[in-house]
XYZ file of C-alpha atoms in Angstrom:
675
model
C 0.530 -0.075 0.564
C 1.218 3.472 -0.941
C 0.512 6.637 1.766
C 1.334 10.109 1.205
C 3.147 11.544 3.488
C 1.961 14.132 5.328
C 2.715 18.349 4.770
C 5.052 20.363 5.798
C 2.208 22.042 7.500
C 0.554 18.906 8.483
C 3.287 17.566 10.537
C 4.116 21.397 12.554
C 0.425 20.793 13.335
C 0.867 17.371 14.697
C 4.545 18.547 16.065
C 2.546 21.416 18.059
C -0.633 18.784 19.664
C 1.623 16.590 20.357
C 3.672 19.008 22.601
C 0.348 20.128 24.715
C -0.955 16.668 24.942
C 2.704 15.846 26.969
C 2.810 18.982 28.774
C -0.196 18.543 29.712
C 0.457 15.739 31.361
C 3.407 16.276 32.409
C 1.909 19.827 34.242
C 4.646 21.067 33.004
C 7.725 21.950 30.792
C 10.403 18.809 30.982
C 13.711 20.248 33.383
C 15.705 21.529 30.921
C 19.438 19.200 30.968
C 23.419 20.141 30.546
C 24.078 18.647 26.937
C 27.896 17.881 27.390
C 27.486 14.656 26.279
C 29.920 11.503 27.669
C 33.091 13.017 28.406
C 35.141 9.036 27.698
C 33.591 10.144 23.589
C 35.971 13.383 23.727
C 38.531 10.901 25.598
C 38.729 7.832 23.031
C 38.578 10.297 19.991
C 41.686 12.259 21.513
C 43.176 10.118 22.564
C 45.737 7.764 21.107
C 44.476 6.206 18.398
C 44.216 2.069 16.943
C 46.673 2.790 13.926
C 49.030 5.437 14.072
C 49.344 6.160 10.659
C 47.880 6.837 7.381
C 48.036 5.959 3.930
C 46.234 9.075 1.101
C 45.908 7.615 -2.481
C 45.586 10.708 -4.466
C 43.125 11.853 -7.569
C 41.111 8.261 -7.836
C 39.111 7.801 -10.038
C 35.547 6.921 -10.011
C 33.880 6.086 -13.285
C 29.613 7.048 -12.813
C 27.313 5.792 -15.502
C 27.903 8.715 -17.941
C 31.689 7.609 -18.694
C 32.195 10.836 -15.932
C 35.035 10.839 -14.227
C 35.054 11.607 -10.342
C 38.709 12.147 -8.791
C 38.511 11.145 -4.827
C 41.746 11.286 -2.938
C 41.378 7.848 -0.028
C 42.436 8.141 3.338
C 43.322 4.870 4.693
C 44.226 3.861 8.323
C 48.384 2.357 8.519
C 50.278 0.995 10.305
C 54.998 -0.197 10.142
C 53.828 -2.525 6.630
C 51.512 0.693 5.138
C 47.588 0.640 4.947
C 45.901 -1.911 6.619
C 44.345 -4.353 4.385
C 41.127 -5.309 6.832
C 37.876 -3.782 5.316
C 36.323 -1.435 7.812
C 33.845 1.547 7.612
C 33.735 4.527 5.562
C 32.625 7.848 5.700
C 32.408 9.177 2.175
C 32.664 13.799 1.763
C 31.423 15.002 -1.237
C 32.935 18.532 -1.594
C 32.415 21.290 -4.821
C 35.282 23.186 -2.919
C 38.163 20.912 -4.153
C 39.955 18.224 -2.774
C 42.890 19.371 -2.476
C 41.829 21.767 0.065
C 40.952 19.529 2.017
C 44.192 17.349 1.923
C 45.083 20.890 2.826
C 42.703 21.453 5.812
C 43.320 17.437 7.014
C 47.835 18.395 6.771
C 47.303 20.907 8.569
C 44.899 19.860 11.641
C 47.669 16.171 11.284
C 50.698 18.132 12.855
C 51.581 15.911 15.528
C 51.271 18.122 18.548
C 51.576 21.642 17.387
C 46.895 20.836 15.198
C 46.002 20.030 19.077
C 48.430 22.784 20.666
C 46.984 25.129 18.481
C 43.062 24.408 18.561
C 43.263 24.838 21.862
C 44.608 27.410 22.183
C 41.375 29.205 19.633
C 39.240 27.237 21.745
C 39.919 28.916 24.648
C 40.435 32.310 22.737
C 38.021 34.428 24.030
C 36.760 38.328 23.695
C 33.612 38.549 25.021
C 32.205 41.887 26.716
C 35.430 44.270 23.744
C 33.564 46.182 21.315
C 35.899 42.557 19.507
C 33.566 40.539 20.306
C 32.572 39.011 17.306
C 35.690 38.828 16.236
C 35.758 35.478 19.048
C 32.550 33.700 17.360
C 35.453 33.022 13.835
C 38.825 32.541 16.031
C 36.674 29.683 18.280
C 34.859 27.871 15.255
C 38.161 26.117 14.517
C 38.235 24.437 18.296
C 34.509 23.459 17.953
C 35.371 20.590 15.277
C 34.426 22.493 12.216
C 37.331 22.099 9.776
C 37.716 18.705 10.800
C 34.261 17.745 9.831
C 34.657 20.100 7.215
C 38.286 18.402 5.509
C 38.851 14.782 7.170
C 39.319 13.911 10.513
C 42.753 12.447 10.967
C 42.028 10.835 14.750
C 38.826 9.338 13.196
C 41.102 7.800 10.288
C 42.802 6.291 12.473
C 40.081 5.118 14.404
C 39.362 2.654 12.249
C 37.763 3.680 9.165
C 38.775 4.826 5.916
C 37.416 8.425 4.345
C 36.417 9.441 0.806
C 36.431 12.920 0.109
C 36.071 13.355 -3.980
C 35.158 15.926 -6.304
C 31.559 17.089 -6.622
C 31.250 16.927 -11.219
C 32.687 19.732 -12.633
C 34.242 21.201 -9.319
C 38.062 20.764 -7.958
C 39.811 17.522 -10.853
C 36.579 15.602 -11.550
C 35.963 16.425 -15.079
C 32.107 17.620 -16.393
C 29.929 20.123 -15.393
C 29.137 21.939 -12.312
C 25.541 22.352 -11.567
C 25.218 23.529 -8.276
C 22.686 20.363 -6.423
C 20.882 19.200 -9.848
C 19.932 16.202 -10.277
C 23.324 14.952 -12.188
C 25.538 16.034 -9.324
C 23.264 14.338 -7.171
C 22.538 11.480 -9.195
C 26.928 10.830 -8.677
C 26.398 10.701 -4.957
C 24.759 7.065 -5.284
C 27.142 5.860 -7.207
C 29.720 6.015 -5.079
C 28.937 5.619 -2.402
C 28.109 2.360 -3.955
C 32.155 2.502 -5.975
C 33.631 3.170 -1.576
C 30.721 0.105 -0.182
C 32.733 -1.933 -3.388
C 36.354 -1.937 -2.542
C 38.132 -4.541 -1.188
C 39.376 -1.879 1.768
C 35.485 -1.167 3.122
C 33.126 -3.232 5.162
C 30.145 -2.769 3.119
C 29.140 0.457 5.367
C 29.245 3.705 4.614
C 28.624 6.749 6.548
C 28.701 10.218 4.663
C 29.681 13.464 6.188
C 30.249 17.716 5.903
C 29.578 20.974 6.019
C 27.478 23.568 3.817
C 27.924 22.145 0.397
C 28.319 18.362 1.435
C 26.188 18.949 3.717
C 22.636 19.438 1.716
C 24.277 17.273 -1.099
C 23.932 14.526 2.293
C 19.905 14.585 2.631
C 19.378 13.919 -0.974
C 21.631 11.370 -0.718
C 20.096 9.759 2.181
C 16.660 10.420 0.645
C 17.768 8.392 -2.248
C 18.020 5.369 -0.097
C 21.222 3.861 -1.608
C 21.458 0.944 -0.231
C 25.277 0.736 1.249
C 24.748 3.984 3.277
C 24.116 4.041 7.322
C 24.325 7.060 8.816
C 24.482 10.977 8.242
C 26.414 14.317 10.093
C 25.192 16.743 7.731
C 26.483 20.062 8.837
C 24.713 23.121 8.426
C 23.297 21.632 6.100
C 19.852 22.765 4.000
C 16.464 21.368 2.450
C 14.615 23.660 0.386
C 17.104 25.554 -0.853
C 15.092 27.995 -3.048
C 13.794 29.352 0.670
C 16.490 28.935 2.807
C 18.929 30.839 0.881
C 18.486 31.229 -2.950
C 15.861 33.317 -2.070
C 14.026 33.447 0.699
C 10.694 35.433 0.259
C 11.976 36.680 -2.612
C 16.002 37.832 -2.663
C 18.134 36.696 -3.023
C 21.045 36.766 -1.162
C 24.265 38.761 -0.979
C 26.260 35.799 -0.399
C 25.714 34.036 -3.476
C 27.273 35.490 -6.642
C 30.795 35.566 -4.873
C 30.122 32.362 -3.744
C 30.013 31.230 -7.539
C 32.854 31.949 -8.432
C 34.940 30.433 -6.372
C 33.959 28.462 -6.748
C 34.077 27.878 -10.484
C 37.803 30.004 -9.863
C 38.994 27.362 -7.243
C 37.536 23.752 -10.201
C 39.868 26.048 -12.487
C 43.435 25.086 -10.700
C 44.645 22.090 -12.969
C 46.596 19.603 -11.057
C 49.608 20.206 -11.335
C 51.001 16.947 -10.006
C 48.804 14.929 -13.327
C 51.140 17.949 -16.080
C 54.252 16.911 -14.311
C 53.958 13.065 -14.713
C 52.034 13.205 -18.592
C 48.878 12.073 -17.565
C 46.803 15.441 -17.964
C 42.715 14.479 -17.767
C 42.018 16.206 -21.596
C 39.007 15.696 -20.897
C 38.779 17.462 -18.157
C 39.952 20.652 -20.215
C 37.689 20.663 -22.002
C 34.273 20.556 -19.920
C 36.482 23.887 -18.419
C 36.414 25.048 -21.678
C 32.529 24.006 -22.216
C 31.823 25.679 -18.915
C 34.091 27.819 -17.481
C 31.309 29.736 -14.726
C 29.008 27.485 -14.202
C 25.447 29.467 -13.027
C 27.200 32.937 -13.161
C 25.813 33.510 -16.328
C 22.560 33.006 -14.207
C 23.192 35.343 -11.498
C 24.606 38.141 -13.374
C 21.652 37.958 -15.378
C 19.450 38.786 -12.061
C 21.272 42.048 -11.470
C 20.607 42.796 -15.578
C 17.750 41.986 -17.105
C 15.773 45.339 -16.890
C 12.276 43.430 -17.158
C 10.424 40.231 -16.277
C 9.444 40.467 -20.490
C 13.535 39.877 -20.910
C 13.999 37.048 -18.586
C 16.852 34.885 -20.278
C 15.669 30.889 -20.197
C 18.114 30.174 -18.041
C 16.973 32.323 -15.593
C 13.218 31.440 -16.170
C 14.276 27.761 -15.533
C 14.812 28.794 -11.926
C 12.291 31.145 -11.373
C 9.535 28.428 -12.488
C 9.318 25.453 -9.946
C 8.453 22.856 -11.678
C 12.099 22.617 -13.991
C 14.198 19.897 -13.078
C 16.831 22.443 -11.089
C 14.159 23.939 -9.503
C 12.126 20.073 -7.993
C 15.970 18.440 -7.910
C 17.149 21.987 -4.607
C 13.304 20.493 -2.778
C 14.176 18.311 -0.440
C 12.803 15.017 0.878
C 14.343 13.942 3.979
C 10.443 12.060 4.604
C 12.030 9.711 3.260
C 15.026 9.584 5.030
C 16.032 6.281 6.323
C 19.871 6.173 8.395
C 20.358 7.702 11.734
C 21.143 11.696 11.091
C 22.031 13.941 12.922
C 21.562 17.268 11.995
C 24.136 19.414 13.194
C 23.058 23.550 12.833
C 22.709 27.582 13.434
C 20.164 29.958 14.582
C 21.511 32.070 12.901
C 22.860 30.301 9.673
C 21.833 31.139 6.416
C 20.408 27.023 6.352
C 18.800 28.015 9.962
C 14.988 27.617 7.851
C 15.589 23.759 6.973
C 17.427 22.783 9.961
C 14.607 22.182 12.449
C 12.646 21.188 9.182
C 14.791 18.402 8.122
C 14.457 17.032 11.973
C 11.736 17.356 12.028
C 10.716 15.604 8.844
C 12.852 13.096 9.627
C 10.769 9.309 10.107
C 12.939 8.144 12.329
C 12.299 8.003 16.515
C 14.305 10.387 18.347
C 17.886 9.058 19.272
C 17.879 7.575 15.477
C 17.657 11.763 14.483
C 19.694 14.512 16.372
C 19.859 18.021 16.277
C 21.972 20.384 17.339
C 21.561 23.862 17.134
C 24.557 26.078 17.975
C 24.031 30.065 18.305
C 26.451 30.467 15.169
C 26.602 31.386 11.535
C 27.008 29.578 8.417
C 31.028 29.706 8.924
C 30.949 29.985 12.696
C 29.617 26.292 13.665
C 30.894 24.009 16.187
C 32.276 27.666 17.884
C 29.712 27.230 20.892
C 31.128 23.818 21.102
C 33.929 22.613 22.898
C 33.134 20.489 25.293
C 33.217 22.930 27.947
C 30.881 22.825 31.370
C 27.373 23.619 29.550
C 28.111 22.477 25.874
C 28.359 19.866 23.417
C 31.378 18.018 22.654
C 32.797 19.560 20.218
C 31.328 18.299 16.439
C 34.744 15.759 15.201
C 33.826 13.961 18.587
C 29.603 14.443 18.576
C 30.753 12.435 14.430
C 32.990 9.732 15.918
C 29.947 8.685 18.537
C 28.052 8.385 15.341
C 29.439 6.367 13.387
C 30.919 4.257 16.536
C 27.424 3.666 17.290
C 25.540 2.833 13.650
C 28.875 2.068 11.382
C 30.666 -0.356 14.155
C 27.475 -1.133 16.603
C 29.460 0.612 19.935
C 26.691 0.514 22.216
C 28.080 3.917 22.850
C 25.640 5.564 24.387
C 25.016 8.290 21.740
C 21.574 7.256 20.411
C 20.526 8.511 25.085
C 21.941 11.703 24.020
C 19.497 15.413 23.301
C 17.793 14.359 21.153
C 17.449 18.436 20.327
C 21.012 20.054 21.869
C 19.731 24.089 21.539
C 21.936 27.164 22.232
C 18.219 29.092 23.287
C 18.644 32.382 23.118
C 18.845 34.959 26.060
C 20.400 31.475 28.111
C 22.480 28.534 26.879
C 22.980 25.468 25.846
C 19.757 23.125 26.849
C 18.104 19.926 25.995
C 14.316 19.322 24.924
C 12.982 16.091 23.945
C 11.654 17.518 20.623
C 11.146 20.612 18.856
C 9.958 22.396 19.040
C 8.791 22.613 23.226
C 6.477 20.992 24.496
C 3.773 23.335 26.638
C 3.837 26.213 23.830
C 1.171 27.524 22.078
C 0.968 30.665 19.007
C -0.273 34.013 20.844
C -1.087 35.903 19.058
C 1.321 40.250 19.707
C -1.008 43.174 17.845
C 1.469 46.230 16.146
C 0.458 49.136 17.774
C 1.432 52.983 16.852
C 1.186 53.542 20.285
C 4.921 54.460 21.219
C 7.505 51.370 24.212
C 8.927 54.740 25.631
C 12.064 51.819 24.699
C 13.531 53.535 21.823
C 13.795 57.433 20.563
C 16.154 56.731 17.517
C 14.515 54.105 14.886
C 12.360 55.299 12.634
C 9.347 54.919 14.923
C 8.261 53.920 18.165
C 5.049 51.526 18.319
C 4.196 49.143 20.891
C 3.584 45.278 20.941
C 0.113 43.883 22.687
C -1.529 41.497 23.126
C -4.875 43.803 22.815
C -6.161 44.446 19.827
C -4.915 48.209 19.185
C -7.580 50.652 18.881
C -5.785 53.172 16.916
C -5.227 53.919 13.600
C -2.121 55.207 12.027
C -0.520 55.278 8.323
C 4.261 54.770 9.340
C 5.970 54.862 6.542
C 9.717 53.467 6.011
C 12.234 54.102 3.789
C 15.029 51.696 2.082
C 18.374 52.655 3.245
C 21.898 50.761 3.176
C 21.647 50.868 7.995
C 20.642 46.680 7.098
C 24.856 46.620 6.587
C 25.406 46.921 10.252
C 22.285 43.844 10.881
C 22.532 40.395 12.086
C 21.319 39.649 9.059
C 24.338 40.826 7.229
C 26.457 38.618 8.654
C 23.761 35.676 7.964
C 23.377 36.925 4.412
C 27.368 36.658 4.506
C 27.231 33.453 6.041
C 28.345 34.700 9.035
C 31.895 37.155 7.792
C 30.965 40.129 9.087
C 30.348 38.337 12.310
C 33.835 39.646 13.593
C 32.283 42.806 13.507
C 29.825 42.614 16.046
C 26.848 44.442 13.776
C 25.068 40.782 14.871
C 25.500 41.472 18.246
C 22.744 44.421 18.630
C 20.172 45.901 16.172
C 20.359 49.046 16.840
C 22.415 50.134 14.472
C 19.354 48.521 11.877
C 17.042 50.431 14.105
C 17.448 53.648 13.290
C 15.689 52.469 9.508
C 13.390 50.820 11.082
C 10.246 50.041 12.350
C 9.747 49.233 16.097
C 7.096 47.637 17.827
C 7.628 46.723 21.141
C 6.005 44.891 24.221
C 6.224 46.044 28.093
C 8.670 43.662 30.396
C 7.887 39.973 30.796
C 7.217 39.448 34.048
C 8.416 36.340 33.897
C 10.637 33.850 32.357
C 8.854 33.105 29.138
C 10.289 31.216 26.263
C 9.799 31.274 22.970
C 10.737 28.236 19.877
C 9.181 27.359 16.735
C 7.855 29.224 13.815
C 6.439 32.412 14.179
C 4.770 35.328 11.304
C 4.539 38.773 11.084
C 0.830 39.635 9.425
C 1.045 43.279 7.885
C -1.375 45.154 6.705
C 0.436 47.197 3.619
C -0.058 49.896 1.026
C 2.643 51.115 -1.401
C 4.037 53.399 -3.306
C 5.109 51.363 -6.444
C 3.989 47.576 -8.288
C 6.183 45.774 -5.195
C 7.850 46.021 -2.027
C 9.682 44.495 -0.061
C 9.294 43.274 3.664
C 11.859 42.182 5.962
C 10.722 41.636 9.176
C 12.526 40.887 12.568
C 12.218 39.432 16.552
C 14.149 40.161 18.403
C 15.048 40.039 22.579
C 15.192 44.299 24.551
C 17.051 43.589 27.333
C 16.705 46.703 30.092
C 20.040 48.736 28.792
C 17.960 48.849 25.235
C 20.318 46.147 23.676
C 18.194 44.676 20.975
C 18.379 41.294 20.238
C 17.809 39.980 17.055
C 16.147 36.157 17.729
C 14.625 35.369 13.983
C 14.795 37.821 10.831
C 12.008 36.940 7.737
C 11.647 38.815 4.317
C 9.194 39.325 2.006
C 8.447 40.399 -2.042
C 5.066 41.582 -1.821
C 4.067 40.498 -5.481
C 4.830 36.919 -4.404
C 3.106 36.377 -1.411
C 0.255 34.060 -2.889
C 0.897 31.047 -0.624
C 1.209 26.867 -0.916
C -1.271 26.256 1.282
C -0.573 23.195 1.113
C 2.933 23.927 2.612
C 1.874 26.604 4.737
C 0.608 25.885 8.750
C -1.717 27.833 10.987
C -1.625 27.438 14.560
C -4.147 26.255 16.875
C -5.736 30.259 16.355
C -6.305 30.064 13.370
C -3.440 31.964 12.241
C -0.704 31.613 10.165
C 2.458 29.952 12.087
C 4.810 29.006 9.220
C 3.638 30.535 5.285
C 5.084 29.230 2.255
C 5.045 31.652 -0.758
C 5.591 30.133 -3.599
C 8.488 31.710 -6.212
C 6.379 31.928 -9.004
C 6.805 34.739 -11.477
C 3.263 33.022 -13.175
C 2.381 33.994 -8.950
C 3.296 36.958 -10.001
C 0.437 39.275 -7.865
C 1.862 42.445 -8.585
C 0.373 45.352 -5.849
C -1.872 48.252 -7.194
C -0.764 51.329 -5.477
C -2.922 53.454 -2.900
C -4.590 49.877 -1.947
C -4.135 47.782 0.798
C -2.171 44.573 0.384
C -2.850 41.575 2.946
C 1.090 39.643 3.754
C 2.495 36.677 5.801
C 5.850 36.762 6.397
C 7.741 33.649 7.981
C 10.699 33.762 9.975
C 13.439 31.370 10.082
C 11.658 28.382 13.780
C 14.180 30.162 17.097
C 14.795 28.273 20.096
C 14.740 31.493 23.288
C 13.993 33.013 26.331
C 12.860 36.046 27.547
C 13.624 36.820 31.239
C 11.843 38.974 33.410
C 12.080 42.661 32.696
C 13.183 41.814 28.821
C 10.990 42.646 26.029
C 9.969 41.110 22.868
C 10.360 43.403 20.256
C 8.843 43.128 15.535
C 11.708 45.271 13.629
C 9.724 45.855 10.302
C 12.546 47.054 7.284
C 12.010 48.460 4.231
C 14.800 46.172 2.549
C 17.298 44.625 3.485
C 20.545 45.033 1.454
C 23.211 42.635 1.993
C 20.853 39.355 3.098
C 17.929 40.009 0.102
C 18.473 41.265 -2.697
C 16.115 41.101 -5.580
C 16.575 40.665 -8.949
C 15.960 43.465 -11.093
C 12.640 43.366 -12.700
C 11.827 42.567 -8.962
C 12.764 45.172 -7.761
C 12.935 48.386 -10.542
C 8.987 47.832 -9.815
C 9.179 49.169 -5.878
C 11.552 51.925 -7.714
C 13.132 52.195 -3.654
C 10.223 54.765 -2.694
C 9.278 54.439 0.301
C 6.674 51.819 1.186
C 3.771 51.975 4.049
C 2.316 50.641 7.659
C -1.839 50.242 7.548
C -2.427 49.541 11.123
C -5.913 49.438 11.533
C -9.070 48.173 14.007
C -10.426 46.378 11.023
C -7.776 45.246 9.150
C -4.678 44.297 12.492
C -1.147 43.815 11.960
C 0.338 41.232 14.667
C 3.024 38.467 14.454
C 1.867 34.661 15.948
C 4.763 33.967 18.399
C 4.705 30.413 20.470
C 5.064 30.882 23.993
C 5.260 29.044 27.216
C 5.616 30.867 30.630
C 4.091 33.766 32.030
C 4.638 37.669 31.021
C 2.250 38.760 32.395
C 0.877 40.184 28.844
């Protein structure tokens, strides 16, 4: 019998109802525990290993079914007699960033004594409390295990694993044309897995690791259920790529073009060893000449296309949800059947997708786990050092995960978590599920009445549980204050985190409307997806809106908890993918990113918008306030493609506060805020 999996909205609703029942039976939300994990995991991973050294086979060819040859480095444990001959579990990592970079990183991480000492220094380095505290988030990443997850982990290999790091089709030294996460790219992964499982050095059990692109690759591969794949640890992965990262709400992420340029430049690096040996791969050269700058033309078209009638065919495919590439970018974690540990961060580019991947996987807690830090994309793991109250490093968790599911060692990792989260406003906690049990969505209305919490925003409004009676039109204009914001840090994959701008939203709020609640009387938690409903008026045929939800401390610091954005003309929602809370409001609206679904704005006419914000987990301490910020631009995170941007004419936009058509945030809370 064939069954149809429930929609995303239904899954969130089921999760919410389950949480309510659980909380009712328990009488209170579950206690929060310290997520330290088992001490022996770190001791085992950092101590002496079974094998003393590593043997590397360079540029091993793997021929795909269409004849394209991928190149891989194979890392095998070795002893005095050379590489061990015992078949071992095998870890596969497919990367577009060239295995050459992985090799350099792996070499740096393999220097005896020195690499551990350097890692220790960065792990403990801190500038917290200084103007440069954002820099700490970057440097401490090196002490959180990110590098070993990105490249190859020497200790994992020496403990009795083979690791295969392969260049994705059309990148590094692999032949073919690069098609980011496209159908051919995805078809290659099961073939690489099958190849690895069939080698004499493999026992046929395959795991996967890797970050970002390689994390997405794992989720896509596991959904195809290749027989040899037994476990995955995707680090900062995405799922629904257009909505998660490429163009959330219709605003293309600012780092996309530089990212494509960087990967394309890396793939042009020739294999100098093969040239020296007279074995240069001429097919590699022919493929690079055929497509020297894959997909970069599409990125350029988003900036240079001047009208909707002039959209080139290649860009039109990207804007068509039914096209093969858009279908390939839509993940299916509901088809994953292997144990999966998802590691992400609340400010990651893929924060919208990481909790959803965990939610959608049809496995019991323990066999699936979620770790969400307070990190951005390139700083994942900076707060995972195994210190008091912190989870183990990423590489330590990865080793424990594979020891359990590939070697069958009962080490307790399946009893860890299952959800380990940095609760914004407090620190690391564990929970039985996400969203946390006991949270219900509640409307908080936007009012023009002053909150008295700021005199620097465009307008200081208030946020209240009761419907306001005031009628007021508030105007906000596009600007560049968003260059110093949590959104800017997120939109640059965390590269701008060193500026410290992501720590306080008050610079960005200079060009925004702020709506702030009364201080909470008791600890109040927020857990789950958030939605904001706006009653808007435009002077042009389109508009671009950005919304953030913030925690405002008694000293005035405004910390962004979650964020969302939307092109007004892309306001049509897919009801099958959207979710509503028990109060009937949208809790997780899903806009259709499609040109045919575009609805131009009628200037001067009230237009209702529902904007989804990424799921989050936070606590408002007594004396803290909830704030909603509203902006008319979001560069560099959100840059609408040229025809959409031109349609806005960069004109000011209006929020029409009207008791007959109220604007509000639908936020999942638990506790007694006193509102």
